[in-house]
Short mmCIF file of C-alpha atoms in Angstrom, two decimals:
data_model
loop_
_atom_site.label_atom_id
_atom_site.label_comp_id
_atom_site.label_asym_id
_atom_site.label_seq_id
_atom_site.Cartn_x
_atom_site.Cartn_y
_atom_site.Cartn_z
CA SER A 1 -22.71 271.58 -95.68
CA LYS A 2 -19.06 272.31 -96.26
CA SER A 3 -19.74 275.97 -97.07
CA GLY A 4 -21.85 276.34 -93.90
CA TYR A 5 -19.04 274.79 -91.87
CA LEU A 6 -16.53 277.22 -93.35
CA ASP A 7 -18.78 280.21 -92.65
CA GLN A 8 -19.22 279.13 -89.03
CA PHE A 9 -15.51 278.41 -88.67
CA ASN A 10 -14.49 281.79 -90.05
CA SER A 11 -17.07 283.60 -87.91
CA THR A 12 -15.53 281.98 -84.83
CA ILE A 13 -12.04 283.02 -85.94
CA LYS A 14 -13.12 286.61 -86.49
CA LEU A 15 -14.74 286.71 -83.04
CA LEU A 16 -11.52 285.50 -81.40
CA LEU A 17 -9.49 288.00 -83.39
CA LYS A 18 -11.63 290.84 -82.09
CA LYS A 19 -10.72 289.80 -78.55
CA LYS A 20 -7.06 290.05 -79.59
CA GLU A 21 -6.40 286.46 -78.65
CA LYS A 22 -3.48 284.41 -79.99
CA ILE A 23 -5.04 281.59 -81.99
CA ARG A 24 -3.67 278.11 -82.62
CA ILE A 25 -5.50 275.83 -85.06
CA LEU A 26 -4.90 272.06 -85.16
CA ASP A 27 -5.85 270.51 -88.50
CA LEU A 28 -6.42 266.77 -88.08
CA GLY A 29 -6.70 266.27 -91.84
CA GLY A 30 -2.99 265.51 -92.28
CA GLY A 31 -1.34 265.93 -95.68
CA TYR A 32 -0.02 269.35 -96.67
CA GLY A 33 -2.79 271.43 -95.09
CA ASP A 34 -5.37 271.71 -97.85
CA ASN A 35 -7.83 273.25 -95.37
CA TYR A 36 -5.29 275.99 -94.74
CA TYR A 37 -5.62 277.23 -98.31
CA GLN A 38 -9.37 277.53 -97.86
CA PHE A 39 -8.89 279.27 -94.54
CA ARG A 40 -6.30 281.63 -96.00
CA ARG A 41 -8.76 282.98 -98.56
CA PHE A 42 -10.98 284.36 -95.78
CA ASN A 43 -8.30 285.54 -93.34
CA GLU A 44 -5.43 286.79 -95.48
CA SER A 45 -4.68 289.86 -93.36
CA LYS A 46 -4.98 288.10 -89.98
CA LEU A 47 -2.45 285.34 -90.48
CA LYS A 48 0.23 286.98 -88.34
CA ARG A 49 -1.81 286.24 -85.20
CA ILE A 50 -2.73 282.67 -86.15
CA ASP A 51 -0.58 279.56 -85.82
CA TYR A 52 -1.88 276.86 -88.13
CA TYR A 53 -0.69 273.31 -87.37
CA VAL A 54 -1.27 270.11 -89.31
CA VAL A 55 -1.29 266.79 -87.46
CA ASP A 56 0.36 264.36 -89.89
CA GLN A 57 0.08 260.58 -90.08
CA ASN A 58 2.82 260.14 -87.47
CA LYS A 59 0.83 262.34 -85.04
CA LYS A 60 3.45 265.08 -85.24
CA LEU A 61 2.62 268.77 -85.42
CA ARG A 62 3.84 270.73 -88.43
CA CYS A 63 3.36 274.49 -88.39
CA ILE A 64 2.77 275.68 -91.95
CA GLY A 65 1.39 279.19 -92.40
CA LYS A 66 3.84 281.47 -94.21
CA LYS A 67 6.50 278.77 -94.28
CA GLN A 68 4.27 276.53 -96.39
CA PHE A 69 3.74 279.25 -98.98
CA SER A 70 7.45 280.11 -99.05
CA ASN A 71 8.14 276.41 -99.72
CA GLN A 72 5.79 276.55 -102.69
CA GLN A 73 7.57 279.64 -103.98
CA ASN A 74 10.86 277.77 -103.56
CA ILE A 75 9.52 274.95 -105.73
CA TYR A 76 8.79 277.43 -108.52
CA LEU A 77 12.24 279.01 -108.04
CA MET A 78 13.97 275.63 -108.22
CA GLU A 79 12.03 274.72 -111.37
CA ARG A 80 13.34 277.88 -113.03
CA VAL A 81 16.91 277.25 -111.78
CA GLU A 82 16.88 273.62 -112.94
CA ASN A 83 15.58 274.59 -116.38
CA GLU A 84 18.39 277.15 -116.61
CA ILE A 85 20.94 274.49 -115.65
CA LEU A 86 19.72 272.02 -118.27
CA SER A 87 19.56 274.64 -121.02
CA SER A 88 23.05 276.03 -120.27
CA LEU A 89 24.93 272.71 -120.22
CA LYS A 90 26.22 271.58 -123.61
CA TYR A 91 26.47 267.93 -122.50
CA LYS A 92 23.33 265.79 -122.18
CA HIS A 93 22.17 265.68 -118.57
CA LYS A 94 19.03 264.78 -116.66
CA ILE A 95 17.92 266.15 -113.28
CA ILE A 96 16.03 264.22 -110.62
CA SER A 97 14.48 266.51 -108.01
CA MET A 98 11.15 267.37 -106.38
CA ALA A 99 10.38 270.00 -109.03
CA GLN A 100 11.16 267.63 -111.92
CA ILE A 101 9.09 264.78 -110.43
CA MET A 102 6.16 267.14 -109.89
CA ARG A 103 6.51 268.41 -113.46
CA GLU A 104 6.31 264.85 -114.78
CA ALA A 105 3.32 264.12 -112.52
CA ASN A 106 1.52 267.26 -113.73
CA TYR A 107 2.21 266.17 -117.33
CA LEU A 108 0.34 262.91 -116.64
CA TYR A 109 -2.60 264.84 -115.16
CA SER A 110 -2.86 267.86 -117.45
CA GLY A 111 -0.48 267.30 -120.36
CA ASN A 112 1.63 270.35 -119.37
CA LEU A 113 5.29 269.65 -118.59
CA SER A 114 5.55 272.32 -115.89
CA LEU A 115 4.49 272.94 -112.32
CA PRO A 116 0.82 273.82 -111.90
CA LYS A 117 0.21 277.49 -111.14
CA ASN A 118 -2.69 276.73 -108.84
CA PRO A 119 -1.53 276.18 -105.21
CA TYR A 120 -4.27 273.58 -104.60
CA ALA A 121 -3.15 271.55 -107.60
CA LEU A 122 0.48 271.88 -106.52
CA SER A 123 -0.38 270.61 -103.05
CA PHE A 124 -2.37 267.72 -104.50
CA ILE A 125 0.53 266.61 -106.73
CA GLN A 126 3.01 266.99 -103.87
CA ARG A 127 0.92 264.67 -101.69
CA ALA A 128 0.65 262.13 -104.51
CA ILE A 129 4.44 261.64 -104.76
CA PRO A 130 5.49 258.38 -103.00
CA LYS A 131 7.57 258.90 -99.87
CA ARG A 132 10.13 256.35 -101.08
CA LEU A 133 11.29 258.97 -103.61
CA SER A 134 12.28 261.38 -100.82
CA SER A 135 15.90 260.11 -100.97
CA PHE A 136 16.10 261.62 -104.48
CA THR A 137 14.41 264.91 -103.58
CA HIS A 138 15.68 265.83 -100.11
CA ASP A 139 18.81 265.50 -98.00
CA GLY A 140 17.45 265.93 -94.50
CA ASN A 141 15.70 269.31 -94.58
CA ASN A 142 17.62 270.44 -97.67
CA TYR A 143 16.36 270.42 -101.23
CA ARG A 144 18.30 267.97 -103.37
CA ILE A 145 19.18 268.08 -107.07
CA SER A 146 20.69 264.94 -108.61
CA LEU A 147 22.44 265.58 -111.94
CA TYR A 148 22.93 262.55 -114.18
CA GLY A 149 24.77 262.28 -117.49
CA ASN A 150 27.31 260.41 -119.60
CA PHE A 151 30.98 259.92 -118.72
CA LEU A 152 32.93 263.19 -118.68
CA THR A 153 36.62 263.96 -118.73
CA GLN A 154 38.10 266.02 -115.91
CA LYS A 155 38.09 269.13 -118.08
CA GLN A 156 34.44 268.62 -119.10
CA TYR A 157 33.41 268.01 -115.49
CA ASN A 158 35.12 271.21 -114.36
CA GLU A 159 33.18 273.12 -117.03
CA VAL A 160 29.88 271.64 -115.77
CA TYR A 161 30.80 272.32 -112.14
CA ASP A 162 31.77 275.95 -112.79
CA LYS A 163 28.58 276.57 -114.78
CA LEU A 164 26.42 274.98 -112.10
CA LYS A 165 28.10 277.01 -109.36
CA SER A 166 27.64 280.29 -111.23
CA ILE A 167 23.91 279.64 -111.78
CA LEU A 168 23.31 278.79 -108.11
CA HIS A 169 25.30 281.83 -106.93
CA LYS A 170 23.39 284.07 -109.33
CA ASN A 171 20.11 282.96 -107.72
CA ASN A 172 21.50 283.53 -104.17
CA LEU A 173 21.22 279.84 -103.27
CA LYS A 174 23.42 278.21 -100.66
CA PHE A 175 24.49 274.75 -101.74
CA LYS A 176 26.72 271.78 -100.98
CA VAL A 177 28.04 269.44 -103.66
CA ASN A 178 28.41 265.68 -103.28
CA GLY A 179 28.79 262.67 -105.53
CA ILE A 180 31.41 260.30 -106.98
CA TYR A 181 32.77 262.77 -109.55
CA TYR A 182 33.03 265.61 -107.03
CA ASN A 183 34.62 263.52 -104.27
CA LEU A 184 37.18 262.07 -106.70
CA ARG A 185 37.94 265.57 -107.94
CA GLU A 186 38.46 266.96 -104.43
CA SER A 187 40.50 263.99 -103.20
CA GLN A 188 42.69 264.17 -106.30
CA LYS A 189 43.28 267.90 -105.77
CA SER A 190 44.26 267.24 -102.16
CA LEU A 191 46.63 264.41 -103.13
CA ILE A 192 48.22 266.48 -105.90
CA TYR A 193 48.81 269.33 -103.43
CA THR A 194 50.37 266.90 -100.92
CA LEU A 195 52.63 265.34 -103.56
CA ALA A 196 53.70 268.75 -104.87
CA LYS A 197 54.52 269.91 -101.34
CA SER A 198 56.46 266.71 -100.69
CA PHE A 199 58.42 267.19 -103.94
CA GLY A 200 59.33 270.79 -103.06
CA THR A 201 60.39 269.88 -99.53
CA THR A 202 62.55 266.97 -100.77
CA LEU A 203 64.20 269.12 -103.45
CA LEU A 204 65.13 271.84 -100.95
CA LEU A 205 66.47 269.21 -98.54
CA ILE A 206 68.68 267.69 -101.27
CA CYS A 207 70.04 271.10 -102.23
CA PHE A 208 70.71 271.91 -98.58
CA ILE A 209 72.62 268.63 -98.09
CA ALA A 210 74.74 269.42 -101.18
CA TYR A 211 75.49 272.86 -99.74
CA LEU A 212 76.48 271.41 -96.34
CA TYR A 213 78.83 268.86 -97.89
CA PHE A 214 80.55 271.02 -100.50
CA GLN A 215 80.37 274.25 -98.42
CA LYS A 216 79.59 276.36 -101.50
CA ILE A 217 76.34 278.13 -102.35
CA GLN A 218 77.16 277.41 -106.00
CA TYR A 219 76.31 273.73 -105.44
CA PHE A 220 72.97 274.60 -103.80
CA ILE A 221 71.95 276.69 -106.84
CA SER A 222 73.29 274.07 -109.28
CA PHE A 223 71.32 271.23 -107.72
CA LEU A 224 68.19 273.38 -107.54
CA LEU A 225 68.33 274.40 -111.22
CA ALA A 226 69.41 270.99 -112.53
CA ASN A 227 66.63 269.09 -110.73
CA ILE A 228 63.73 271.51 -111.11
CA SER A 229 64.32 272.38 -114.79
CA PRO A 230 63.38 268.87 -116.06
CA ILE A 231 60.00 269.27 -114.32
CA PHE A 232 59.20 272.43 -116.30
CA LEU A 233 60.31 270.69 -119.50
CA SER A 234 58.02 267.78 -118.62
CA PHE A 235 55.06 270.16 -118.25
CA ILE A 236 55.65 271.39 -121.81
CA VAL A 237 55.82 267.82 -123.16
CA MET A 238 52.66 266.86 -121.20
CA LYS A 239 50.85 269.81 -122.75
CA LEU A 240 51.97 268.81 -126.26
CA LEU A 241 50.99 265.16 -125.75
CA GLY A 242 47.64 266.08 -124.13
CA LEU A 243 48.43 264.38 -120.81
CA SER A 244 46.42 265.40 -117.74
CA LEU A 245 47.77 266.51 -114.37
CA ASN A 246 46.52 263.80 -112.01
CA ILE A 247 47.73 261.64 -109.12
CA ALA A 248 49.66 259.25 -111.40
CA THR A 249 51.49 261.97 -113.36
CA VAL A 250 52.31 264.14 -110.33
CA MET A 251 53.73 261.09 -108.55
CA THR A 252 56.32 260.73 -111.33
CA PHE A 253 57.98 264.02 -110.33
CA SER A 254 58.96 262.71 -106.90
CA ILE A 255 60.10 259.36 -108.33
CA SER A 256 62.16 260.95 -111.11
CA LEU A 257 63.73 263.37 -108.61
CA GLY A 258 65.17 260.44 -106.65
CA LEU A 259 66.56 258.92 -109.84
CA ILE A 260 67.94 262.14 -111.34
CA VAL A 261 69.62 263.41 -108.17
CA ASP A 262 71.71 260.22 -108.00
CA GLY A 263 73.48 261.20 -111.23
CA SER A 264 73.76 264.81 -110.05
CA PHE A 265 75.69 263.75 -106.94
CA HIS A 266 78.02 261.50 -108.97
CA LEU A 267 78.92 264.43 -111.22
CA ALA A 268 79.28 266.81 -108.26
CA PHE A 269 81.76 264.45 -106.52
CA ALA A 270 83.68 264.00 -109.77
CA HIS A 271 84.13 267.76 -110.16
CA HIS A 272 84.97 268.15 -106.49
CA ARG A 273 87.76 265.50 -106.67
CA SER A 274 89.47 267.01 -109.78
CA ILE A 275 89.73 263.73 -111.71
CA SER A 276 90.97 263.25 -115.29
CA SER A 277 88.64 263.65 -118.26
CA ASP A 278 88.94 259.93 -119.19
CA GLU A 279 88.05 258.86 -115.66
CA TYR A 280 85.21 261.41 -115.62
CA HIS A 281 83.89 260.09 -118.94
CA TYR A 282 84.12 256.34 -118.27
CA GLU A 283 83.28 256.27 -114.54
CA ASN A 284 80.55 258.91 -114.46
CA ILE A 285 79.10 260.01 -117.80
CA LEU A 286 78.73 256.58 -119.45
CA PRO A 287 77.18 254.83 -116.37
CA ILE A 288 74.67 257.67 -115.99
CA ILE A 289 73.74 257.52 -119.69
CA PHE A 290 73.32 253.72 -119.77
CA SER A 291 71.39 253.48 -116.49
CA SER A 292 69.07 256.32 -117.55
CA ALA A 293 68.55 254.73 -120.99
CA ILE A 294 67.51 251.42 -119.38
CA LEU A 295 65.01 253.24 -117.13
CA ILE A 296 63.62 255.29 -120.04
CA VAL A 297 63.06 252.20 -122.20
CA SER A 298 61.58 250.25 -119.29
CA PHE A 299 59.05 252.92 -118.33
CA SER A 300 58.24 253.63 -121.99
CA ILE A 301 56.78 250.12 -122.21
CA PHE A 302 53.99 251.33 -119.91
CA SER A 303 52.84 253.63 -122.72
CA THR A 304 51.44 250.59 -124.53
CA ASN A 305 49.11 249.76 -121.62
CA SER A 306 45.40 250.28 -122.30
CA PHE A 307 44.73 251.58 -118.76
CA LEU A 308 45.05 255.38 -119.00
CA PRO A 309 46.64 256.13 -115.56
CA ILE A 310 49.38 253.51 -116.13
CA ARG A 311 49.99 254.76 -119.67
CA GLU A 312 50.34 258.39 -118.56
CA PHE A 313 52.49 257.34 -115.59
CA GLY A 314 54.98 255.53 -117.87
CA ILE A 315 55.15 258.35 -120.44
CA CYS A 316 55.66 261.09 -117.83
CA LEU A 317 58.31 259.15 -115.92
CA ALA A 318 60.25 258.35 -119.12
CA VAL A 319 60.08 262.03 -120.17
CA ASN A 320 61.21 263.21 -116.72
CA ILE A 321 64.21 260.84 -116.66
CA PHE A 322 65.20 261.82 -120.21
CA ALA A 323 64.99 265.53 -119.36
CA GLY A 324 67.00 264.92 -116.18
CA LEU A 325 69.66 263.08 -118.20
CA ILE A 326 70.01 265.99 -120.63
CA PHE A 327 70.38 268.53 -117.81
CA ASP A 328 72.82 266.29 -115.88
CA ILE A 329 75.12 265.72 -118.87
CA PHE A 330 75.03 269.10 -120.62
CA CYS A 331 73.92 271.75 -118.10
CA LEU A 332 74.95 270.66 -114.61
CA PRO A 333 78.75 270.40 -115.32
CA ARG A 334 78.77 273.99 -116.56
CA LEU A 335 77.45 275.12 -113.17
CA PHE A 336 80.16 273.34 -111.15
CA PRO A 337 83.78 274.58 -110.71
CA GLN A 338 85.77 273.29 -113.71
CA ASN A 339 88.23 270.95 -111.99
CA ILE A 340 88.26 268.16 -114.60
CA LYS A 341 91.76 267.69 -116.03
CA SER A 342 91.86 267.49 -119.80
#
């Protein structure tokens, strides 16, 4: 009988333990080592000297022992963590993971939407899960949680990400994030940083060229203030209009800088040459105003586009050029030496 077999088996184990031998058991039953749970009940205190291996269907050895029980404890931990994640998020989300699949399976068996407390029942349900679902539950040897939900804005996604990260850190879990949303977020952050660095480098180079040509530090400071101030004004307008800081909007800063600095150099040369006020007005001020107005109207047409990135790109670029025009006409001349003849 099975009970007689277990008694004989455990008697043999106890005899070997008395001889202080290191014991290795090969379980040919496969699966998750159901026989190990039976064996554990009789030899709880002797497990440190026993290596228990299961020969699976691929004829590979898997040592379970304490590791198997820690894996079961991890399943219960992940169930608690996942329930905390779902309850803390204000947007509707669903989780696909080993714990959630086992919860659903246990609901079909017992009517309870939770993991079974009995280790034998837990092992039985774990074996019943089809292997084709492993791509949803594991990433190599790592436990995998897939979070699904409706479309989120960048701000909403950042809220979800921060909340998820705080819960995992609170439970001392090491994790790695992947997915379309996350990869787009990280690539966009990297591109925004690159564009911002490119804008800063270009602005300093322009100011340095102005200083080399005019041989006055006053021109360096004037170009710096006149070309960076419109950017800060644009940030205020973007905040008022509810525009987001993304690849399309950040790109407009570099484009507008190239357009604005053209007018700045025209005005700088006019002041440097000491021309008359009429010549200054007709040959510099009016061309800058008309060319800027054409660009502002042209890029404003993009604001009617239904595609959000194009719409925000057009609005930001039009605002940047308009702000640059105001600073070029009214602020920049006050920073230059007053050599215009009235």
